[in-house]
Backbone as numpy.savetxt, mean C-alpha at the origin, in Angstrom:
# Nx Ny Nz CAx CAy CAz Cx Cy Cz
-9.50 4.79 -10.07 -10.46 4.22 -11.03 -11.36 3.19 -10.35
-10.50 2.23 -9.34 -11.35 1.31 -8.76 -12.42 2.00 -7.72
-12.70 3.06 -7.71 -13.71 3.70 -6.77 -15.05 3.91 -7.61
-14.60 3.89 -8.98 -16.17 3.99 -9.44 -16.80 2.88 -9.78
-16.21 1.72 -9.31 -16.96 0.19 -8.90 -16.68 0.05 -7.35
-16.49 0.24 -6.32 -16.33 0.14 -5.22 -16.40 1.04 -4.89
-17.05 0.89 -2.94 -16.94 2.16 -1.79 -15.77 1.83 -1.50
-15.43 2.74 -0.48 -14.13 3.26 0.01 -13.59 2.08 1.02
-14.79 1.41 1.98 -14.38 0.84 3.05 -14.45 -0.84 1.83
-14.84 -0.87 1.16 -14.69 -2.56 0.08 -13.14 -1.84 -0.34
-13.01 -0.98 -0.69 -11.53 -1.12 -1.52 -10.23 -1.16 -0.03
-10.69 -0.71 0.88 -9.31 -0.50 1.73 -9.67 -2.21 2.38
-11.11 -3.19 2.55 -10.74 -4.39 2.91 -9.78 -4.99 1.87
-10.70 -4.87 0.74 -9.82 -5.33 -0.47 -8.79 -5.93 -0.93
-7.98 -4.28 -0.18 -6.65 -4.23 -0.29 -5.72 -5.22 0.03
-6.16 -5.75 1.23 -5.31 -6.25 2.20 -4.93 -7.93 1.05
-6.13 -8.39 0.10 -5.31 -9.26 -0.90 -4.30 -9.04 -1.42
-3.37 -7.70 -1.07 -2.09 -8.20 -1.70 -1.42 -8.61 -0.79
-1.35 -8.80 0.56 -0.87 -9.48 1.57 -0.50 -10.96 1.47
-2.11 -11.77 0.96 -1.93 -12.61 0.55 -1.26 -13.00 -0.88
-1.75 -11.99 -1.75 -0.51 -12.32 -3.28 1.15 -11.92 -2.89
1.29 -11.64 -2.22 2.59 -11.15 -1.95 3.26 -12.95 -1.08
2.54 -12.70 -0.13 3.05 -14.64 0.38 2.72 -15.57 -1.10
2.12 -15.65 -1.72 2.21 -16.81 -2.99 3.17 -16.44 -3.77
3.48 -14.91 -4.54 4.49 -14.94 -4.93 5.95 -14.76 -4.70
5.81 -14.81 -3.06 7.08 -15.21 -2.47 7.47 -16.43 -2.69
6.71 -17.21 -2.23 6.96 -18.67 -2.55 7.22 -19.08 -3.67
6.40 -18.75 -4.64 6.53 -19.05 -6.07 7.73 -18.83 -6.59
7.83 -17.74 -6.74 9.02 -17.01 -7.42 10.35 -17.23 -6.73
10.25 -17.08 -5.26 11.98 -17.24 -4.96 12.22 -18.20 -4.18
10.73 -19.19 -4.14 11.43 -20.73 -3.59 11.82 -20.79 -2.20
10.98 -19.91 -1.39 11.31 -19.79 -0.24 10.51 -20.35 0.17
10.59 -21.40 1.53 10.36 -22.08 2.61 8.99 -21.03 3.49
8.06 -20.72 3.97 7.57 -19.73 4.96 6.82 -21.03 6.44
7.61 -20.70 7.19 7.18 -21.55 8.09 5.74 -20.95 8.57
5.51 -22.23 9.79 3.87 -21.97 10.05 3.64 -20.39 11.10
4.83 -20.14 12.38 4.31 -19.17 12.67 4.64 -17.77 11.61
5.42 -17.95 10.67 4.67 -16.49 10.10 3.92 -16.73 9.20
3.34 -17.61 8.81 2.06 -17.93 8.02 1.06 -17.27 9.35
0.90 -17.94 10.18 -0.18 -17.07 11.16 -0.12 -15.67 11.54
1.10 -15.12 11.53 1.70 -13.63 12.09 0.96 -12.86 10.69
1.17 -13.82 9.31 0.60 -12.66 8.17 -0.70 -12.66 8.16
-1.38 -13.88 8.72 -2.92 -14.27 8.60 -3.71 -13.00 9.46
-2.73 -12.99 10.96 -3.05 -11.95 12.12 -3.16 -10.87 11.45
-2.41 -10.51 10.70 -1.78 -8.97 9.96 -2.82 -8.54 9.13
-3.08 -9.30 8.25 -4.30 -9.45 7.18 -5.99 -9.12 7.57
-6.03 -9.72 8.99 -7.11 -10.25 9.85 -7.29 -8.16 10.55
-5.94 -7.94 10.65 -5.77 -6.33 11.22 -6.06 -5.48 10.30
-5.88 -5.35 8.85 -5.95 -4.70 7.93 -7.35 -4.94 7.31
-8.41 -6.06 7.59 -9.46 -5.48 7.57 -10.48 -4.94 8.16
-9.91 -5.24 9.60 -10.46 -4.41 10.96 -10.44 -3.05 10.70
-8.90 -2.56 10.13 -8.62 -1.86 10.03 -9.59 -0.85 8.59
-9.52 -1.38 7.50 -10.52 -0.98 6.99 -12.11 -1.00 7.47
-12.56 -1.85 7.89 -14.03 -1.58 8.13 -14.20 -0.18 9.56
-12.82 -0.42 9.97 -13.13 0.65 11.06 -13.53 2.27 10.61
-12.86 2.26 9.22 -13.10 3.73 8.94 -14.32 3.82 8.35
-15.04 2.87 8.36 -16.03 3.40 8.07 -16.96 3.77 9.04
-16.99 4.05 10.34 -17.68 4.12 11.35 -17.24 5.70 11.83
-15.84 6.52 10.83 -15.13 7.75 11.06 -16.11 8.73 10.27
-16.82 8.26 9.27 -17.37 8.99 8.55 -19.17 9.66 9.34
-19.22 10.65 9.19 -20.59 11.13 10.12 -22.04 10.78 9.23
-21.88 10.34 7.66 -23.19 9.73 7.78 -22.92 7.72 6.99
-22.09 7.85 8.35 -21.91 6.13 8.19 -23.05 5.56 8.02
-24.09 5.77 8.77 -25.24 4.72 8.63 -26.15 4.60 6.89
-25.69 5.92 6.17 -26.12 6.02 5.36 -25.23 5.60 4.11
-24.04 5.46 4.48 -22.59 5.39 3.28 -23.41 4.13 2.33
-23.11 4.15 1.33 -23.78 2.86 0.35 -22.45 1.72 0.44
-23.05 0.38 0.42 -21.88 -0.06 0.06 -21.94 -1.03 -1.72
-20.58 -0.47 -1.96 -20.50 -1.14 -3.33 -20.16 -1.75 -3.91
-20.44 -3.51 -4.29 -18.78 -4.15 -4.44 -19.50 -4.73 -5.93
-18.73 -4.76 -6.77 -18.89 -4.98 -8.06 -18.30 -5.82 -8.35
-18.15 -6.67 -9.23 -17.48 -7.82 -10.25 -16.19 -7.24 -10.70
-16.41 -5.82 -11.77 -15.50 -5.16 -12.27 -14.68 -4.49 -11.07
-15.26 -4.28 -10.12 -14.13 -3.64 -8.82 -13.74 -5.02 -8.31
-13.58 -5.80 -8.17 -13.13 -7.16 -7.52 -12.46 -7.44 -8.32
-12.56 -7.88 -9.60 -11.24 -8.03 -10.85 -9.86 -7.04 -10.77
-10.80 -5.66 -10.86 -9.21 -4.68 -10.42 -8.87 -4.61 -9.31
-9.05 -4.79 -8.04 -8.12 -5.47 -6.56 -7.30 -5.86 -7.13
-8.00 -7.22 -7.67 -7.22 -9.32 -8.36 -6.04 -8.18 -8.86
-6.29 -7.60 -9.63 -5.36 -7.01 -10.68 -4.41 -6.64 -10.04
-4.69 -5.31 -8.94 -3.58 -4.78 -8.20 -2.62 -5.67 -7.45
-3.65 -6.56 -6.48 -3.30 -7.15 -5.76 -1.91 -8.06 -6.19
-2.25 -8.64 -7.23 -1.34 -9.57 -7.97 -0.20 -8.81 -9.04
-0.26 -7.57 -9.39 0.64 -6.76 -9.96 1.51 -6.65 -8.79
1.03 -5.65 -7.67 1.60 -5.52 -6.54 2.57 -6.27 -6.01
1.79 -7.59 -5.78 2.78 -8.85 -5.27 4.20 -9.36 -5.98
3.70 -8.88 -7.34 4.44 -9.36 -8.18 6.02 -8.17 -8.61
5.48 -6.64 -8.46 6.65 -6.09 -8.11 7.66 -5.79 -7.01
6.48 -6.06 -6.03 7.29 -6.44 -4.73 8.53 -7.34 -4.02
7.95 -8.73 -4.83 8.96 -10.21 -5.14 10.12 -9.59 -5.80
9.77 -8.92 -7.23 10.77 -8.94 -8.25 11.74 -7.87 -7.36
11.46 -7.03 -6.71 12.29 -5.63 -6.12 13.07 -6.20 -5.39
12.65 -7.35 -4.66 13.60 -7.88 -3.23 14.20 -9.21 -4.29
14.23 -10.03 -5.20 15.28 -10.52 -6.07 15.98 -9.76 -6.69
15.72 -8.63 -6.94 16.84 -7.71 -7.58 17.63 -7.38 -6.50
17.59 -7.09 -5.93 17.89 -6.04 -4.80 18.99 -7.17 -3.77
18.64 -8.21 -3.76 19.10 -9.07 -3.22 20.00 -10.01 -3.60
19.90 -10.28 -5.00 20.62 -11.32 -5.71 21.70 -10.06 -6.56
21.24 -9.26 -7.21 21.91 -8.15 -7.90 23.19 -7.37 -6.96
24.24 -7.64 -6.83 25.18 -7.32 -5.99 26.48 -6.60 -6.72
26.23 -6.43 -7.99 26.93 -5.51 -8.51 26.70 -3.81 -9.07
26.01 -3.66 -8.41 25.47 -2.29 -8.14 24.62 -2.10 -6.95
24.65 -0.71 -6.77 24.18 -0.39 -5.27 22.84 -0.17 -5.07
21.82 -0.41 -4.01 20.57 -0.06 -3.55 20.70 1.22 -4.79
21.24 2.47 -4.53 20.69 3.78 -5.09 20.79 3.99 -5.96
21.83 3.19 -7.24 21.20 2.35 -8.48 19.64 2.21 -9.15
19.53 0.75 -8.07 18.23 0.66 -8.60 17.31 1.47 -7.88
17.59 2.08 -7.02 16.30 2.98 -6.70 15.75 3.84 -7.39
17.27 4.41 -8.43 17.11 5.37 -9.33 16.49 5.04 -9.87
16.92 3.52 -10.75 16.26 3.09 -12.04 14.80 2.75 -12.07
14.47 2.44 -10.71 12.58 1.82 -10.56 11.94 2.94 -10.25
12.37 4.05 -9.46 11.78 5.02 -9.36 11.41 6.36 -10.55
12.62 6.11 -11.44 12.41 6.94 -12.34 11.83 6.15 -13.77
11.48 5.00 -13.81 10.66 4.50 -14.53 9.67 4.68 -13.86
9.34 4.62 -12.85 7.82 4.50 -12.65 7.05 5.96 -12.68
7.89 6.84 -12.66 7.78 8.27 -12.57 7.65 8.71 -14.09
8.14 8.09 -14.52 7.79 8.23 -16.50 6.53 8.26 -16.81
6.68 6.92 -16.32 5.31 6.00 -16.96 4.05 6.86 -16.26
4.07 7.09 -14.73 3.14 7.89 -14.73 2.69 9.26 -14.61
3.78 9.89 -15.24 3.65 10.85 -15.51 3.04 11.23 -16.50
3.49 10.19 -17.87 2.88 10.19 -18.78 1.33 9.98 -19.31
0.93 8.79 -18.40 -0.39 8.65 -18.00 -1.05 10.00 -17.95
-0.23 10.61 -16.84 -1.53 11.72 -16.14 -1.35 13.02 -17.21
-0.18 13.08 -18.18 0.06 13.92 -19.15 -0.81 14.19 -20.08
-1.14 12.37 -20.58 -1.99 12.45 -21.82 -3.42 12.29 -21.25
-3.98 12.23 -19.79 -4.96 12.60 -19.29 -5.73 13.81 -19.06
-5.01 14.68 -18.87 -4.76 16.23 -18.79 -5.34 16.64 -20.76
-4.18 16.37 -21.29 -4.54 16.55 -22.69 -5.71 16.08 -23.20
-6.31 15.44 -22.94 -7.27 14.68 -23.29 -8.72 15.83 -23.08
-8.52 15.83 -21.45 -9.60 16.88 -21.03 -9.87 18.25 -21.27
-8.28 18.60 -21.72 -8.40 20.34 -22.32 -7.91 20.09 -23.86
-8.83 19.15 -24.32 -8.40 19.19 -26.31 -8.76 20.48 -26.66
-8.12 21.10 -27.64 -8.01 22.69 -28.29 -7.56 23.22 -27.30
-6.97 23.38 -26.07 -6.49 24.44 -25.63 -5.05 24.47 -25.60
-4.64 25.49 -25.76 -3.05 25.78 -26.60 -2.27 25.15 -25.10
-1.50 24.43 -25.64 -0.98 23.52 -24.50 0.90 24.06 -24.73
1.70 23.85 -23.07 2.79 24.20 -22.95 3.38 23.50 -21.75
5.20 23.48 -21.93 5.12 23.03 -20.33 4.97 23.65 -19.61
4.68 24.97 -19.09 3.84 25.78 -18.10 2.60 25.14 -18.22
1.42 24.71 -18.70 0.30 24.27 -18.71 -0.09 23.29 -18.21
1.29 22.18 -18.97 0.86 20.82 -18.71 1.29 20.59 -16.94
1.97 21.58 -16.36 2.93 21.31 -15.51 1.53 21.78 -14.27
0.82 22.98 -14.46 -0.12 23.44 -13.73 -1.35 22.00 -13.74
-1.42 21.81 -15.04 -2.59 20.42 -15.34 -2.22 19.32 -14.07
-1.04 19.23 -14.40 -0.63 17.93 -13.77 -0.53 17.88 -12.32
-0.58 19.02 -11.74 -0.12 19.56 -10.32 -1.41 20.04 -9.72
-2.40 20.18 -10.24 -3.47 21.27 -9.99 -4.32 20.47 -8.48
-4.71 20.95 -7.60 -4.98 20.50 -6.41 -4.13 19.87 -5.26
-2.69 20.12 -6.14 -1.62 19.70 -4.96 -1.27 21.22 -3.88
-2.00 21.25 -2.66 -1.64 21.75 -1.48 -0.49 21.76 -0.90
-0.19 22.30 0.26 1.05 21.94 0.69 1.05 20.36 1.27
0.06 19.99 2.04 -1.02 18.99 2.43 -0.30 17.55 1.57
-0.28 18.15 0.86 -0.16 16.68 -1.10 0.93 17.07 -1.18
1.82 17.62 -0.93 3.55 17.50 -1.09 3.96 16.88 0.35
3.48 16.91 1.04 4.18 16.54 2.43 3.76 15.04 2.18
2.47 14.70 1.82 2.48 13.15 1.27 3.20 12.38 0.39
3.60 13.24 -0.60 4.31 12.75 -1.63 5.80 12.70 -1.07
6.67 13.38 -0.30 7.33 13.55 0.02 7.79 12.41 1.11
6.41 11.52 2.65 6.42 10.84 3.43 6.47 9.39 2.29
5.72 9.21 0.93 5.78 8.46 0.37 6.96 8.30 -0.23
7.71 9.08 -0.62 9.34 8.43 -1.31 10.08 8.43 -0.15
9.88 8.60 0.50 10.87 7.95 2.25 10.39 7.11 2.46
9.08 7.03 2.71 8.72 4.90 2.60 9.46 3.97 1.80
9.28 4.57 0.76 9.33 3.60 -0.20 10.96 3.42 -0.46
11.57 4.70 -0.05 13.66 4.46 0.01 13.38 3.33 0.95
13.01 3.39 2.09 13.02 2.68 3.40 12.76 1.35 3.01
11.68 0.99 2.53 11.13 -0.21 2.40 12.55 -0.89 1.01
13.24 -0.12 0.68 13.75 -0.92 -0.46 15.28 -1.13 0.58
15.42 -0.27 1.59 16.50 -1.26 2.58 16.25 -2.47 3.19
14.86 -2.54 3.64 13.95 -3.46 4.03 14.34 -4.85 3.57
14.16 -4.74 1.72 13.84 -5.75 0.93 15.03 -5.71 0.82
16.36 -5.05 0.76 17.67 -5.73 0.32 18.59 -6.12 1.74
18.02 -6.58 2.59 18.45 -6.42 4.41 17.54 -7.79 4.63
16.29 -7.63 4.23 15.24 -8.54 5.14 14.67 -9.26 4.00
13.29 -9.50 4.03 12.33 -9.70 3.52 10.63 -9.13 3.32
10.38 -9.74 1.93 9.01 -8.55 1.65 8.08 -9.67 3.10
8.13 -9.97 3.48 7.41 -10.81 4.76 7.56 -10.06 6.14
8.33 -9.44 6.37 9.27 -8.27 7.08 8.14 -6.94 6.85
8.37 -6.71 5.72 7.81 -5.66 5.35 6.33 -5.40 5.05
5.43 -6.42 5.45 4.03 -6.55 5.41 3.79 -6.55 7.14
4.92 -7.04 7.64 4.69 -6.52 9.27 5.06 -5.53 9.86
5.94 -4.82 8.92 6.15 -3.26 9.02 4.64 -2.31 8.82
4.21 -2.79 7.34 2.89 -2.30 7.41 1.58 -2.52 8.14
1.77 -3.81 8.85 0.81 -3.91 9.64 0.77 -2.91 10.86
2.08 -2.60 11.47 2.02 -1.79 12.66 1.87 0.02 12.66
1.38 -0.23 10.89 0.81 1.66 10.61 -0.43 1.54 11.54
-0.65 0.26 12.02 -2.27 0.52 12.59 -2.29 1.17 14.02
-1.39 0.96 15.00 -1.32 1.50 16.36 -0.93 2.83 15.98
-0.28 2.74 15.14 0.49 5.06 14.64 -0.62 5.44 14.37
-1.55 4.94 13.26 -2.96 5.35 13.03 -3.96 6.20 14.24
-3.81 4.71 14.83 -4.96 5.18 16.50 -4.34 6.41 17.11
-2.95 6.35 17.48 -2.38 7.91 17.90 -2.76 8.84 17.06
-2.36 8.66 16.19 -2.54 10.02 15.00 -3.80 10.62 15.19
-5.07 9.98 15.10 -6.22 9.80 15.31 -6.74 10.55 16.34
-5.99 10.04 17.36 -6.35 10.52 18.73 -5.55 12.15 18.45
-4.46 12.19 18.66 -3.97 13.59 18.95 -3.40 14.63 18.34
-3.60 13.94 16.72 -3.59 14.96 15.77 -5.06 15.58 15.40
-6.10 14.66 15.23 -7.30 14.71 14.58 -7.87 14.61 16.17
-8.16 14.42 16.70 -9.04 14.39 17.95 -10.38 13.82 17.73
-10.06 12.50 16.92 -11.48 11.53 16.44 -11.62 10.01 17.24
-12.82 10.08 17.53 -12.71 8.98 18.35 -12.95 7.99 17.44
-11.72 6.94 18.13 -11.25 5.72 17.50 -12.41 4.52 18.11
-12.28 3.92 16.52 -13.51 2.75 16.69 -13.19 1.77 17.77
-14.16 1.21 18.07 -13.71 -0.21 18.90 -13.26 -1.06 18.11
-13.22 -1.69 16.87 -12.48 -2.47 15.99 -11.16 -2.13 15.79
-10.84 -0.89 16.25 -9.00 -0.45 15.81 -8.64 -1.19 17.22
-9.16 -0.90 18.19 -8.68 -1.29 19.94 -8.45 -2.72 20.01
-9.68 -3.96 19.71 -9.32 -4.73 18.83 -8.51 -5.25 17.86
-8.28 -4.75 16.97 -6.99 -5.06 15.84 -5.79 -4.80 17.21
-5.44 -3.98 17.78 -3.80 -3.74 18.70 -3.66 -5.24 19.29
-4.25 -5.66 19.89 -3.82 -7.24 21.07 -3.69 -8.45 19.49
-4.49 -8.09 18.79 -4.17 -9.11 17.44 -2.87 -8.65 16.89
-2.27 -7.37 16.57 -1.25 -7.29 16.18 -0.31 -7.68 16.76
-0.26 -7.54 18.21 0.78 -7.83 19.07 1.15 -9.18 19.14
0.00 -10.10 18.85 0.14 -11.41 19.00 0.99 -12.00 17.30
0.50 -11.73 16.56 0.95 -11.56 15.01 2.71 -11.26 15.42
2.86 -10.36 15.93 4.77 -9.53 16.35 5.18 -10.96 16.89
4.58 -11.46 17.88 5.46 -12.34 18.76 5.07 -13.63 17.91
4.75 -13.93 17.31 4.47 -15.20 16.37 5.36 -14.68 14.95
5.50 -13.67 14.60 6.45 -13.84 13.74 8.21 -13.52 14.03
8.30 -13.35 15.26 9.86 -12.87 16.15 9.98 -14.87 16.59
8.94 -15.73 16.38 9.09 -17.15 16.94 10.38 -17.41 15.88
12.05 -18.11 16.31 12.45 -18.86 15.60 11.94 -20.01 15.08
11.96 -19.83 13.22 11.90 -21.69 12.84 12.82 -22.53 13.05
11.94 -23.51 13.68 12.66 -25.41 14.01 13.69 -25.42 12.47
């Protein structure tokens, strides 16, 4: 939805505000201490993720012409994400962490299959919406709901619930601070991928972002005093 107030390369800088809502509602919420070098290691990280976005826009062949779009109403829904985001993120690693009478695959069940409700349902009564009068079934709704998924879009969906198992060992092992420097280092897999899956030449701003990330790794591996 946020694309029809924003271009592509404003929403992926964007993004990177939940980096920062994610450090406030760490703090906030679970009263944690964040010393100064990983305050800089997330700043580095942050600083990579919009390198990292502006770089793709230089992937596209009529870059010089791409519009750019940043709206009021697309800047509110970031705020929105950004700060929803942060905010289920915190709550996943206090559950997950403080909750010790049931297991990780518990709640994995339970957050995953709520969230799988909820948007399922969304895209259910979306579907319905667009084919009003047509005799509807679960064969129908099931084609509605699925329609443009390739093999392509299952192998994503599929790399995405292994993230996301992963990231919830992450948060009951480590910290969501941990895990924003996990995501920072999709950016060097990126440049490979790039290079020798896709055979696209990589911007000078990604080459850039690598010596910043690296420095970000060893500033947040610094023990606090």
């Amino acid at each position: 939805y946020s694309q029809h107030w924003l271009d592509p390369v404003s929403i992926q800088v964007l993004g990177n505000l939940k980096i920062v809502a994610t450090v406030i509602a760490y703090k906030l919420m679970l009263k944690r201490r964040i010393g100064r070098w990983k305050l800089l290691a997330i700043g580095l990280v942050t600083l990579v993720g919009i390198l990292n976005g502006l770089a793709g826009r230089s992937l596209h062949h009529d870059a010089a012409r791409m519009e750019v779009k940043v709206t009021t109403v697309g800047i509110l829904l970031m705020l929105t994400l950004a700060v929803s985001s942060a905010i289920a993120a915190v709550s996943t690693e206090k559950l997950l962490t403080h909750r010790h009478d049931r297991s990780i695959h518990f709640w994995n069940t339970c957050l995953y299959a709520s969230g799988t409700l909820i948007n399922f349902a969304s895209v259910v009564a979306a579907c319905r919406k667009e084919n009003a009068g047509v005799d509807e079934g679960l064969p129908f709704l099931w084609t509605s709901v699925t329609e443009g998924f390739t093999p392509i879009c299952w192998v994503i969906v599929a790399c995405q619930v292994a993230s996301g198992l992963l990231m919830s060992v992450v948060l009951k092992h480590a910290t969501n601070l941990l895990r924003i420097m996990i995501i920072g280092c999709a950016v060097p897999v990126n440049v490979v991928a790039s290079v020798l899956v896709f055979s696209l030449h990589v911007p000078l701003l990604l080459y850039c972002a690598l010596p910043i990330l690296a420095v970000a790794l060893l500033a947040f591996a610094v023990p606090e005093q």
